[in-house]
Short mmCIF file of C-alpha atoms and ligand atoms in Angstrom, two decimals:
data_model
loop_
_atom_site.label_atom_id
_atom_site.label_comp_id
_atom_site.label_asym_id
_atom_site.label_seq_id
_atom_site.Cartn_x
_atom_site.Cartn_y
_atom_site.Cartn_z
CA MET Q 1 -28.07 4.82 -58.51
CA ASP Q 2 -27.08 3.75 -55.03
CA LYS Q 3 -29.10 0.85 -53.63
CA ASN Q 4 -31.24 1.09 -50.57
CA ILE Q 5 -29.86 -0.13 -47.30
CA SER Q 6 -31.61 -1.52 -44.19
CA PHE Q 7 -29.78 -1.48 -40.87
CA THR Q 8 -30.20 -1.26 -37.13
CA LEU Q 9 -29.49 2.15 -35.54
CA LYS Q 10 -28.29 1.97 -31.93
CA VAL Q 11 -28.31 5.42 -30.66
CA TRP Q 12 -27.45 7.03 -27.25
CA ARG Q 13 -30.35 8.66 -25.49
CA GLN Q 14 -29.87 10.85 -22.48
CA ARG Q 15 -32.49 13.39 -21.29
CA GLY Q 16 -30.08 15.77 -19.51
CA PRO Q 17 -26.48 16.26 -18.30
CA LYS Q 18 -27.19 14.64 -14.94
CA GLU Q 19 -29.55 12.00 -16.23
CA LYS Q 20 -28.49 8.38 -16.83
CA GLY Q 21 -28.30 7.51 -20.53
CA HIS Q 22 -29.08 4.35 -22.42
CA PHE Q 23 -29.05 3.06 -25.96
CA GLN Q 24 -32.21 2.99 -28.05
CA THR Q 25 -32.43 0.53 -30.96
CA ILE Q 26 -34.25 1.78 -34.04
CA PRO Q 27 -34.61 -0.39 -37.21
CA VAL Q 28 -34.06 1.69 -40.30
CA LYS Q 29 -35.64 0.33 -43.56
CA ASP Q 30 -34.75 1.02 -47.16
CA MET Q 31 -32.60 4.09 -46.69
CA PRO Q 32 -31.23 5.31 -50.07
CA GLY Q 33 -27.45 5.06 -50.18
CA ASP Q 34 -27.02 8.67 -51.26
CA THR Q 35 -28.79 9.89 -48.09
CA SER Q 36 -26.22 11.68 -45.81
CA PHE Q 37 -25.86 10.38 -42.30
CA LEU Q 38 -27.48 13.53 -40.83
CA GLU Q 39 -30.39 13.40 -43.36
CA MET Q 40 -30.91 9.81 -42.23
CA LEU Q 41 -31.26 11.09 -38.71
CA ASP Q 42 -33.62 13.82 -39.89
CA ILE Q 43 -35.80 11.07 -41.48
CA VAL Q 44 -35.63 8.94 -38.34
CA ASN Q 45 -36.58 11.96 -36.19
CA GLU Q 46 -39.53 12.78 -38.39
CA GLU Q 47 -40.83 9.22 -37.84
CA LEU Q 48 -40.22 9.52 -34.12
CA ILE Q 49 -42.15 12.79 -34.00
CA ASN Q 50 -45.00 11.35 -36.03
CA LYS Q 51 -45.21 8.53 -33.43
CA GLY Q 52 -45.34 11.17 -30.67
CA GLU Q 53 -41.87 10.39 -29.40
CA GLU Q 54 -38.89 12.64 -28.58
CA PRO Q 55 -36.56 13.26 -31.56
CA ILE Q 56 -32.86 12.47 -31.22
CA VAL Q 57 -30.89 15.63 -30.36
CA PHE Q 58 -27.68 16.18 -32.31
CA ASP Q 59 -25.44 19.12 -33.30
CA HIS Q 60 -25.12 20.24 -36.90
CA ASP Q 61 -24.98 23.41 -38.89
CA CYS Q 62 -23.29 23.85 -42.29
CA ARG Q 63 -23.57 20.18 -43.35
CA GLU Q 64 -20.64 20.68 -45.66
CA GLY Q 65 -17.65 19.97 -43.49
CA ILE Q 66 -16.58 23.42 -42.58
CA CYS Q 67 -18.31 24.58 -39.34
CA GLY Q 68 -17.32 21.76 -36.92
CA MET Q 69 -20.69 21.46 -35.31
CA CYS Q 70 -21.48 17.85 -36.17
CA SER Q 71 -20.03 15.44 -33.67
CA LEU Q 72 -21.10 11.84 -33.76
CA TYR Q 73 -19.06 8.87 -32.58
CA ILE Q 74 -20.16 6.27 -35.17
CA ASN Q 75 -19.07 2.61 -34.83
CA GLY Q 76 -16.03 3.44 -32.74
CA HIS Q 77 -14.82 6.38 -34.75
CA PRO Q 78 -15.34 10.13 -34.24
CA HIS Q 79 -17.04 11.39 -37.44
CA GLY Q 80 -17.53 7.74 -38.54
CA PRO Q 81 -15.58 5.36 -40.65
CA ALA Q 82 -14.22 7.75 -43.38
CA THR Q 83 -10.86 9.52 -43.13
CA GLY Q 84 -10.59 13.22 -43.66
CA ALA Q 85 -14.35 13.74 -43.47
CA THR Q 86 -16.86 15.07 -40.94
CA THR Q 87 -20.04 13.31 -39.83
CA CYS Q 88 -22.13 15.44 -42.19
CA GLN Q 89 -19.97 14.20 -45.16
CA ILE Q 90 -20.72 10.60 -44.45
CA TYR Q 91 -23.24 8.80 -46.68
CA ILE Q 92 -25.39 5.72 -45.98
CA ARG Q 93 -23.67 3.97 -48.86
CA ARG Q 94 -20.73 3.39 -46.50
CA PHE Q 95 -22.77 0.91 -44.54
CA ASN Q 96 -23.95 -2.53 -45.42
CA ASP Q 97 -27.37 -4.22 -45.30
CA GLY Q 98 -27.90 -5.69 -41.82
CA ASP Q 99 -25.23 -3.66 -40.07
CA VAL Q 100 -25.66 -2.40 -36.55
CA VAL Q 101 -24.68 1.26 -36.52
CA THR Q 102 -23.86 2.57 -33.07
CA VAL Q 103 -23.98 6.31 -32.57
CA GLU Q 104 -22.61 7.84 -29.31
CA PRO Q 105 -21.82 11.35 -28.22
CA TRP Q 106 -18.19 12.51 -27.63
CA ARG Q 107 -17.35 11.04 -24.31
CA SER Q 108 -14.81 13.10 -22.34
CA ALA Q 109 -14.92 14.90 -19.05
CA GLY Q 110 -14.18 18.23 -20.86
CA PHE Q 111 -17.18 17.81 -23.07
CA PRO Q 112 -20.20 16.93 -20.91
CA VAL Q 113 -23.36 15.68 -22.56
CA ILE Q 114 -26.18 18.22 -22.86
CA ARG Q 115 -28.73 15.88 -24.28
CA ASP Q 116 -28.56 12.70 -26.39
CA LEU Q 117 -25.71 13.16 -28.88
CA MET Q 118 -25.14 16.87 -28.18
CA VAL Q 119 -22.20 17.77 -25.96
CA ASP Q 120 -21.01 21.11 -24.50
CA ARG Q 121 -17.86 22.16 -26.38
CA GLY Q 122 -17.78 25.56 -24.71
CA ALA Q 123 -14.39 24.60 -23.31
CA TYR Q 124 -12.89 25.15 -26.77
CA ASP Q 125 -14.28 28.69 -26.88
CA LYS Q 126 -12.77 29.42 -23.49
CA ILE Q 127 -9.31 28.18 -24.79
CA MET Q 128 -9.66 30.43 -27.76
CA GLN Q 129 -10.63 33.45 -25.63
CA ALA Q 130 -7.50 32.83 -23.59
CA GLY Q 131 -5.22 33.66 -26.46
CA GLY Q 132 -6.20 32.27 -29.88
CA TYR Q 133 -6.11 35.64 -31.55
CA VAL Q 134 -3.88 38.40 -32.79
CA SER Q 135 -4.22 41.76 -31.00
CA VAL Q 136 -4.48 44.57 -33.51
CA ASN Q 137 -5.08 48.23 -33.18
CA THR Q 138 -7.75 49.50 -35.42
CA GLY Q 139 -6.81 51.57 -38.36
CA GLY Q 140 -6.26 51.11 -42.06
CA ILE Q 141 -6.02 47.58 -43.33
CA PRO Q 142 -2.38 46.77 -44.17
CA ASP Q 143 -1.59 45.75 -47.72
CA ALA Q 144 -1.64 41.96 -48.00
CA ASN Q 145 1.72 42.02 -49.75
CA ALA Q 146 3.38 44.33 -47.24
CA ILE Q 147 4.86 41.41 -45.31
CA PRO Q 148 6.31 38.67 -47.46
CA ILE Q 149 5.72 35.16 -46.19
CA PRO Q 150 7.54 32.19 -47.77
CA LYS Q 151 5.15 29.72 -49.42
CA PRO Q 152 5.97 26.68 -47.33
CA VAL Q 153 5.40 28.68 -44.17
CA ALA Q 154 2.06 29.97 -45.48
CA ASP Q 155 1.09 26.48 -46.46
CA GLU Q 156 1.97 25.11 -42.97
CA ALA Q 157 -0.07 27.82 -41.32
CA MET Q 158 -2.94 27.21 -43.69
CA ASP Q 159 -2.92 23.51 -42.89
CA ALA Q 160 -3.06 24.28 -39.18
CA ALA Q 161 -5.88 26.78 -39.79
CA ALA Q 162 -7.95 24.08 -41.35
CA CYS Q 163 -8.91 22.92 -37.83
CA ILE Q 164 -12.68 23.39 -37.43
CA GLY Q 165 -12.75 23.02 -33.68
CA CYS Q 166 -15.05 19.98 -33.73
CA GLY Q 167 -13.45 18.20 -30.78
CA ALA Q 168 -12.94 14.83 -32.49
CA CYS Q 169 -9.37 14.90 -31.26
CA VAL Q 170 -10.53 14.94 -27.58
CA ALA Q 171 -13.21 12.35 -28.40
CA ALA Q 172 -10.59 10.00 -29.84
CA CYS Q 173 -8.01 10.45 -27.13
CA LYS Q 174 -7.67 7.97 -24.37
CA ASN Q 175 -6.24 10.68 -22.22
CA GLY Q 176 -8.94 13.23 -23.00
CA SER Q 177 -6.34 15.61 -24.21
CA ALA Q 178 -7.06 18.66 -26.35
CA MET Q 179 -3.43 19.06 -27.53
CA LEU Q 180 -4.17 18.66 -31.31
CA PHE Q 181 -6.73 21.41 -31.23
CA VAL Q 182 -4.69 23.79 -29.08
CA SER Q 183 -1.49 23.10 -31.13
CA ALA Q 184 -3.30 23.80 -34.40
CA LYS Q 185 -4.67 27.09 -33.06
CA VAL Q 186 -1.26 28.04 -31.67
CA SER Q 187 0.53 27.06 -34.93
CA GLN Q 188 -1.74 28.89 -37.37
CA LEU Q 189 -0.66 32.10 -35.70
CA ALA Q 190 2.83 31.33 -34.41
CA LEU Q 191 4.02 30.53 -37.92
CA LEU Q 192 3.18 33.90 -39.33
CA PRO Q 193 4.99 37.13 -38.66
CA GLN Q 194 1.75 38.85 -37.44
CA GLY Q 195 1.22 36.08 -34.84
CA LYS Q 196 4.83 35.61 -33.79
CA VAL Q 197 4.82 38.81 -31.68
CA GLU Q 198 2.48 37.28 -29.10
CA ALA Q 199 3.49 33.65 -29.58
CA ALA Q 200 4.97 33.02 -26.18
CA ARG Q 201 2.06 34.69 -24.27
CA ARG Q 202 -0.40 32.87 -26.47
CA ALA Q 203 1.12 29.38 -26.02
CA LYS Q 204 1.27 29.78 -22.20
CA ALA Q 205 -2.20 31.22 -21.87
CA MET Q 206 -3.97 28.69 -24.11
CA LEU Q 207 -2.14 25.68 -22.55
CA ALA Q 208 -2.92 26.99 -18.95
CA LYS Q 209 -6.63 27.30 -19.90
CA MET Q 210 -6.62 23.81 -21.40
CA ASP Q 211 -5.15 22.38 -18.22
CA GLU Q 212 -7.45 24.38 -16.03
CA LEU Q 213 -10.54 22.95 -17.91
CA GLY Q 214 -9.41 19.45 -17.03
CA PHE Q 215 -8.16 18.09 -20.38
CA GLY Q 216 -5.49 15.40 -20.09
CA ASN Q 217 -1.77 15.11 -20.62
CA CYS Q 218 -0.85 14.14 -24.25
CA THR Q 219 1.17 10.87 -24.45
CA ASN Q 220 1.57 11.03 -28.20
CA THR Q 221 -0.64 8.07 -29.08
CA ARG Q 222 -1.58 9.73 -32.36
CA ALA Q 223 -5.34 8.70 -32.17
CA CYS Q 224 -6.26 12.43 -32.66
CA GLU Q 225 -4.35 12.79 -35.86
CA ALA Q 226 -5.87 9.51 -37.34
CA GLU Q 227 -9.40 10.60 -36.53
CA CYS Q 228 -9.24 14.42 -37.27
CA PRO Q 229 -11.50 15.25 -40.15
CA LYS Q 230 -9.06 17.88 -41.29
CA CYS Q 231 -5.96 15.66 -40.99
CA ILE Q 232 -4.17 18.05 -38.63
CA SER Q 233 -0.70 16.67 -38.00
CA ILE Q 234 0.74 15.99 -34.60
CA SER Q 235 3.85 17.97 -35.77
CA ASN Q 236 1.82 20.95 -34.56
CA ILE Q 237 1.93 19.37 -31.03
CA ALA Q 238 5.68 19.29 -31.27
CA ARG Q 239 5.59 22.95 -32.22
CA LEU Q 240 3.36 23.80 -29.28
CA ASN Q 241 5.68 21.88 -26.93
CA ARG Q 242 8.59 23.83 -28.34
CA GLU Q 243 6.81 27.20 -28.08
CA PHE Q 244 5.76 26.48 -24.50
CA ILE Q 245 9.03 25.11 -23.30
CA SER Q 246 11.12 27.90 -24.71
CA ALA Q 247 8.64 30.51 -23.29
CA LYS Q 248 8.97 28.91 -19.83
CA LEU Q 249 12.75 28.74 -20.02
CA LYS Q 250 12.81 32.46 -20.88
CA ASP Q 251 10.78 33.40 -17.87
CA MET N 1 6.57 25.38 -10.90
CA TRP N 2 5.75 24.71 -14.52
CA LEU N 3 7.31 21.21 -14.41
CA SER N 4 4.47 20.13 -12.05
CA ASN N 5 1.50 22.39 -12.77
CA SER N 6 1.38 22.38 -16.54
CA SER N 7 0.69 19.37 -18.75
CA ILE N 8 3.62 19.97 -21.03
CA GLY N 9 5.88 20.51 -18.00
CA ARG N 10 4.85 17.20 -16.48
CA LYS N 11 5.55 15.59 -19.82
CA VAL N 12 8.97 17.24 -19.92
CA VAL N 13 9.81 15.47 -16.65
CA MET N 14 8.66 12.09 -18.01
CA SER N 15 10.65 12.76 -21.17
CA VAL N 16 13.92 13.87 -19.54
CA THR N 17 13.90 11.13 -16.90
CA GLY N 18 13.06 8.51 -19.54
CA LEU N 19 15.88 9.74 -21.82
CA ALA N 20 18.36 9.61 -18.93
CA LEU N 21 17.28 6.06 -18.20
CA ILE N 22 17.83 5.20 -21.93
CA LEU N 23 21.32 6.59 -21.66
CA PHE N 24 21.94 4.52 -18.47
CA LEU N 25 20.61 1.37 -20.22
CA THR N 26 23.04 1.98 -23.04
CA PHE N 27 26.09 1.94 -20.74
CA HIS N 28 24.76 -0.94 -18.71
CA MET N 29 24.28 -2.96 -21.89
CA ALA N 30 27.75 -2.20 -23.13
CA MET N 31 29.30 -3.30 -19.81
CA ASN N 32 27.22 -6.51 -19.83
CA LEU N 33 28.58 -7.49 -23.26
CA VAL N 34 32.09 -7.62 -21.70
CA ALA N 35 30.88 -10.58 -19.75
CA ILE N 36 30.61 -12.57 -22.97
CA PHE N 37 34.19 -11.82 -24.06
CA SER N 38 36.09 -11.98 -20.79
CA ALA N 39 34.96 -12.94 -17.27
CA ASP N 40 38.00 -11.26 -15.79
CA ALA N 41 37.46 -8.01 -17.52
CA TYR N 42 33.79 -8.10 -16.40
CA ASN N 43 34.72 -8.68 -12.79
CA MET N 44 37.18 -5.77 -12.97
CA ILE N 45 34.31 -3.48 -13.97
CA CYS N 46 32.32 -4.93 -11.12
CA GLU N 47 35.08 -4.09 -8.68
CA PHE N 48 35.44 -0.57 -10.19
CA LEU N 49 31.68 0.05 -9.82
CA GLY N 50 31.41 -1.60 -6.39
CA ALA N 51 30.59 0.52 -3.27
CA ASN N 52 32.90 3.42 -4.09
CA TRP N 53 31.56 6.88 -3.41
CA TYR N 54 31.08 7.67 -7.12
CA ALA N 55 29.28 4.39 -7.76
CA LEU N 56 26.99 5.06 -4.76
CA VAL N 57 26.25 8.64 -5.91
CA ALA N 58 25.43 7.34 -9.38
CA THR N 59 23.18 4.65 -7.92
CA ALA N 60 21.34 7.14 -5.81
CA GLY N 61 20.91 9.42 -8.85
CA LEU N 62 19.60 6.59 -10.89
CA GLY N 63 17.23 5.55 -8.14
CA ALA N 64 15.92 9.16 -8.07
CA LEU N 65 15.36 9.08 -11.83
CA VAL N 66 13.35 5.82 -11.64
CA VAL N 67 11.32 7.07 -8.69
CA ILE N 68 10.44 10.40 -10.36
CA HIS N 69 9.61 8.66 -13.65
CA ILE N 70 7.34 6.24 -11.88
CA ILE N 71 5.61 8.81 -9.64
CA TYR N 72 4.88 11.02 -12.68
CA ALA N 73 3.74 7.93 -14.72
CA PHE N 74 1.04 7.13 -12.13
CA TRP N 75 0.17 10.75 -11.58
CA LEU N 76 -0.24 11.50 -15.29
CA THR N 77 -2.23 8.26 -15.87
CA MET N 78 -4.62 9.21 -12.99
CA GLN N 79 -5.16 12.65 -14.33
CA ASN N 80 -5.73 11.29 -17.84
CA ARG N 81 -8.29 8.76 -16.68
CA ALA N 82 -10.15 11.63 -14.89
CA ALA N 83 -9.98 13.77 -18.09
CA ARG N 84 -11.37 10.84 -20.08
CA GLY N 85 -14.51 10.89 -17.78
CA SER N 86 -16.56 8.09 -16.36
CA GLU N 87 -18.57 7.08 -19.40
CA ARG N 88 -16.85 4.67 -21.78
CA TYR N 89 -17.60 4.15 -25.47
CA ALA N 90 -19.71 1.08 -26.19
CA VAL N 91 -17.88 0.47 -29.45
CA SER N 92 -14.28 1.60 -29.94
CA ALA N 93 -11.95 0.89 -32.82
CA LYS N 94 -8.21 1.36 -32.88
CA PRO N 95 -7.45 4.09 -35.35
CA LYS N 96 -4.73 3.25 -37.87
CA GLY N 97 -1.28 4.50 -37.17
CA VAL N 98 -1.69 4.12 -33.39
CA GLU N 99 1.02 1.91 -31.90
CA TRP N 100 -0.18 -0.56 -29.30
CA ALA N 101 2.74 0.35 -27.03
CA SER N 102 1.67 4.01 -26.99
CA GLN N 103 -1.65 3.14 -25.39
CA ASN N 104 -0.16 0.68 -22.89
CA MET N 105 2.79 2.53 -21.47
CA LEU N 106 1.79 2.17 -17.87
CA VAL N 107 1.21 -1.61 -18.16
CA LEU N 108 4.55 -1.99 -19.86
CA GLY N 109 6.22 0.25 -17.27
CA ILE N 110 4.80 -1.92 -14.46
CA ILE N 111 6.24 -5.05 -16.11
CA VAL N 112 9.57 -3.24 -16.37
CA LEU N 113 9.31 -2.33 -12.70
CA LEU N 114 8.59 -5.87 -11.59
CA GLY N 115 11.55 -7.02 -13.71
CA LEU N 116 13.58 -4.36 -12.02
CA ALA N 117 12.67 -5.69 -8.56
CA LEU N 118 13.71 -9.18 -9.56
CA HIS N 119 16.94 -7.81 -11.02
CA LEU N 120 17.85 -5.93 -7.83
CA PHE N 121 17.14 -9.14 -5.81
CA ASN N 122 19.30 -11.27 -8.15
CA PHE N 123 22.27 -8.84 -8.38
CA TRP N 124 22.23 -5.70 -6.42
CA ALA N 125 21.27 -7.42 -3.17
CA LYS N 126 24.16 -9.76 -3.64
CA MET N 127 26.76 -7.24 -4.85
CA GLN N 128 26.58 -3.58 -3.89
CA LEU N 129 24.24 -3.99 -0.89
CA PRO N 130 26.39 -6.44 1.15
CA GLU N 131 29.44 -4.35 0.37
CA VAL N 132 27.68 -1.24 1.84
CA LEU N 133 26.46 -3.15 4.75
CA HIS N 134 29.98 -4.41 5.38
CA MET N 135 31.26 -0.89 5.23
CA LEU N 136 28.70 0.08 7.77
CA GLY N 137 30.28 -2.49 10.10
CA MET N 138 27.77 -5.31 9.75
CA HIS N 139 28.76 -8.92 9.44
CA VAL N 140 28.02 -10.04 5.99
CA ASP N 141 29.65 -12.43 3.58
CA THR N 142 31.53 -10.29 1.09
CA ALA N 143 33.38 -13.14 -0.68
CA ASN N 144 31.49 -12.71 -3.98
CA VAL N 145 30.41 -9.17 -4.03
CA THR N 146 32.60 -8.21 -6.97
CA ASN N 147 32.41 -11.50 -8.68
CA GLY N 148 29.75 -10.48 -11.26
CA VAL N 149 30.26 -13.50 -13.45
CA TYR N 150 29.53 -15.81 -10.62
CA HIS N 151 26.08 -14.12 -10.06
CA ILE N 152 25.36 -14.09 -13.82
CA GLN N 153 26.04 -17.80 -14.01
CA ASN N 154 23.98 -18.45 -10.86
CA THR N 155 20.98 -16.54 -12.16
CA PHE N 156 20.81 -17.64 -15.74
CA SER N 157 21.54 -21.30 -15.17
CA CYS N 158 17.99 -21.32 -13.83
CA PRO N 159 15.64 -21.33 -16.91
CA VAL N 160 12.80 -19.71 -14.96
CA TYR N 161 14.94 -16.58 -14.30
CA SER N 162 16.21 -16.54 -17.85
CA ILE N 163 12.66 -16.64 -19.32
CA LEU N 164 11.51 -13.91 -16.77
CA TYR N 165 14.37 -11.73 -17.90
CA LEU N 166 13.53 -12.16 -21.56
CA VAL N 167 9.90 -11.26 -20.90
CA TRP N 168 11.17 -8.27 -19.04
CA LEU N 169 13.38 -7.20 -21.95
CA ALA N 170 10.45 -7.67 -24.39
CA ALA N 171 8.32 -5.22 -22.32
CA LEU N 172 11.24 -2.83 -22.21
CA TRP N 173 11.50 -3.02 -25.99
CA PHE N 174 7.84 -2.10 -26.49
CA HIS N 175 8.17 0.71 -23.88
CA LEU N 176 11.22 2.13 -25.66
CA THR N 177 9.93 1.88 -29.24
CA HIS N 178 7.24 4.35 -28.25
CA GLY N 179 9.21 6.16 -25.52
CA PHE N 180 12.13 7.12 -27.69
CA TRP N 181 10.43 9.22 -30.32
CA SER N 182 7.72 10.31 -27.86
CA ALA N 183 10.29 11.81 -25.54
CA LEU N 184 11.79 13.84 -28.39
CA HIS N 185 8.35 14.93 -29.48
CA THR N 186 7.51 16.05 -25.99
CA LEU N 187 10.62 18.22 -25.95
CA GLY N 188 9.49 19.79 -29.31
CA TRP N 189 12.32 18.28 -31.32
CA ASN N 190 10.13 16.99 -34.03
CA ASN N 191 8.45 17.93 -37.31
CA LYS N 192 6.87 16.20 -40.29
CA ILE N 193 10.29 15.21 -41.68
CA TRP N 194 11.92 14.11 -38.47
CA PHE N 195 8.90 12.13 -37.33
CA GLU N 196 9.64 9.03 -39.34
CA ARG N 197 13.39 9.43 -38.87
CA TRP N 198 13.08 9.52 -35.08
CA ARG N 199 10.79 6.59 -35.10
CA MET N 200 13.23 4.57 -37.16
CA ILE N 201 16.20 5.65 -35.13
CA GLY N 202 14.23 4.74 -31.94
CA ASN N 203 13.25 1.29 -33.21
CA ILE N 204 16.84 0.46 -34.19
CA TYR N 205 18.25 1.87 -30.91
CA SER N 206 15.77 0.03 -28.71
CA THR N 207 16.43 -3.19 -30.62
CA ILE N 208 20.19 -2.84 -30.23
CA VAL N 209 19.92 -2.09 -26.49
CA VAL N 210 17.45 -4.91 -25.84
CA LEU N 211 19.34 -7.46 -28.02
CA GLY N 212 22.57 -6.55 -26.19
CA PHE N 213 20.96 -7.50 -22.86
CA ALA N 214 19.27 -10.62 -24.28
CA VAL N 215 22.42 -11.98 -25.76
CA VAL N 216 24.12 -12.15 -22.37
CA VAL N 217 21.09 -13.90 -20.84
CA LEU N 218 20.91 -16.43 -23.70
CA TYR N 219 24.70 -16.97 -23.69
CA TYR N 220 24.82 -17.87 -19.99
CA TRP N 221 21.57 -19.78 -20.08
CA LEU N 222 22.21 -21.97 -23.16
CA CYS N 223 26.02 -22.56 -22.82
CA GLY N 224 26.62 -21.73 -19.22
CA GLY N 225 29.05 -19.04 -20.33
CA SER N 226 31.57 -21.75 -21.25
CA CYS N 227 31.21 -22.34 -25.02
CA CYS N 228 33.58 -20.86 -27.58
C1 HEM R 1 14.49 1.46 -17.65
C2 HEM R 1 13.39 1.95 -17.41
C3 HEM R 1 12.60 2.92 -18.19
C4 HEM R 1 12.90 3.68 -19.30
C5 HEM R 1 14.25 3.81 -20.03
C6 HEM R 1 11.72 4.48 -19.67
C7 HEM R 1 11.71 5.41 -20.72
C8 HEM R 1 10.58 6.15 -21.01
C9 HEM R 1 10.48 7.13 -22.08
C10 HEM R 1 11.67 7.61 -22.91
C11 HEM R 1 9.21 7.62 -22.09
C12 HEM R 1 8.65 8.69 -23.01
C13 HEM R 1 8.45 10.02 -22.34
C14 HEM R 1 7.58 10.92 -23.19
O1 HEM R 1 6.63 10.47 -23.90
O2 HEM R 1 7.84 12.11 -23.22
C15 HEM R 1 8.47 6.90 -21.12
C16 HEM R 1 7.13 7.01 -20.88
C17 HEM R 1 6.41 6.45 -19.94
N1 HEM R 1 6.91 5.54 -18.95
FE1 HEM R 1 8.78 4.87 -18.88
N2 HEM R 1 10.68 4.17 -18.74
C18 HEM R 1 11.18 3.23 -17.90
C19 HEM R 1 10.45 2.69 -16.80
C20 HEM R 1 9.14 2.92 -16.50
C21 HEM R 1 8.46 2.36 -15.33
C22 HEM R 1 9.01 1.53 -14.33
C23 HEM R 1 7.12 2.88 -15.40
C24 HEM R 1 5.92 2.68 -14.57
C25 HEM R 1 5.67 1.96 -13.64
C26 HEM R 1 7.02 3.70 -16.67
C27 HEM R 1 5.88 4.29 -17.06
C28 HEM R 1 5.81 5.08 -18.16
C29 HEM R 1 4.64 5.69 -18.60
C30 HEM R 1 3.19 5.56 -17.94
C31 HEM R 1 4.99 6.51 -19.72
C32 HEM R 1 4.04 7.27 -20.60
C33 HEM R 1 3.81 8.64 -19.98
C34 HEM R 1 3.63 9.73 -20.98
O3 HEM R 1 3.90 9.58 -22.20
O4 HEM R 1 3.22 10.79 -20.53
N3 HEM R 1 8.31 3.73 -17.24
N4 HEM R 1 9.31 5.99 -20.43
S1 SF4 R 2 -7.61 19.28 -34.56
FE1 SF4 R 2 -8.99 18.12 -36.00
S2 SF4 R 2 -10.22 16.88 -34.59
FE2 SF4 R 2 -9.35 18.43 -33.35
S3 SF4 R 2 -10.86 20.05 -33.24
FE3 SF4 R 2 -9.50 20.56 -35.01
S4 SF4 R 2 -10.53 19.63 -36.76
FE4 SF4 R 2 -11.47 18.71 -34.96
S1 FES R 3 -22.25 20.23 -39.89
FE1 FES R 3 -20.69 21.77 -40.27
S2 FES R 3 -18.87 20.47 -40.26
FE2 FES R 3 -20.58 18.97 -40.18
#
């Protein structure tokens, strides 16, 4: 059995995008160690509601690390202290009695705060719409084995495809750059024969959209890679650079 | 133009100018080392690279590289600060694997720039500049314009200058340890296997270049260039 932990929650409250935010301090008593971080917030919210106060707004959906909705900046780390895990996969046992646990929203111009801990990550959807797909004519589904793909290539593409689009890379980046996300989305397709066909157009369109939406210039600090819950490698960024530069040189 | 209106294009400019400057530093360092072995040989190089047309063209090219690198450095940093937004995190922790230099390239670059200003004042203003002014018909003293060793002795016999030069070189070392692999990564010449290799090569290369410069400073500071 995990033991119970008491700590102080310091959480960002902001009523709207234009409103000025502030930290609210909430003492949390005897929280069982096997409570997940989001369950803890549910419990705190229930108490707030019972007291007639506004609950803390935060994003979440699958609560099993696959949807990319949860997005909390806990004690200086996007998705909290663990490596290779999302916020919803963090448990209270990671914290100690008497800790101050500071929870902030992603802070980046590309992801404006909607309310409290919830930010608008619509920019990522716009980048995907700009080219993060393979155009196919409808018709019969091709046989999966019709196009042989070497295992190492398939693995590399699969690793890139693990990106859940959570935005932790932007949240961690001192340059507010979305390069890790864009490079993962470009790589997962560019590596495979089906995606290669449109690779040049895709790299140019997605990067142009990323720049247009005001994300920063990557200076290779590697903060994104260290904080990414899916351990996406910056070697994908090198691939995106390569794809983009050779596309531009060909023009 | 993609070199100015796309983020990767702007990084390519940083990368290519940076790599060209590294190449220049390598030659510069190699020539400096000559001053340890033979003062006469060093002065011959100084004469050869005085105010001839090819030396002046190279100097202008070099100046352009530095200016472009610096303009882009400030431009990128401003854009990145804007992208970061106005709200800062109350608590932030440095993620592991992040080099200190990588997050402080502008500060390091500014130190390099200040060192460069001092360096131009100590050497260029006393060597190539008077020679050019002389050629333009002005009355300047050109007695020592190709006597590089004389200026080296003059500068490094002063401990304040020697220490400033060593601080300058230290900043350059940090700038290069990140800059080297980062530049290749920016050009796309990287992957999971080459990542550690480039980093190692970059560290060794930066260390050799910076040590090469430092040795000359220390030699002329500590033994006035007259031991051995
Ligand atoms: C001898 C002088 C210099 C050399 C050899 C040099 C070399 C480099 C290299 C190779 C890079 C990596 C480029 C990349 O990441 O693609 C770089 C980045 C950078 N340099 Fe320099 N540099 C020098 C002077 C300066 C000066 C004087 C400044 C500024 C005042 C400066 C500011 C920067 C900044 C801010 C970056 C990071 C930009 C980025 O990664 O996007 N550098 N430098
Ligand atoms: S690259 Fe990693 S941190 Fe960035 S959006 Fe994808 S999963 Fe999240
Ligand atoms: S809620 Fe789906 S990944 Fe965390």
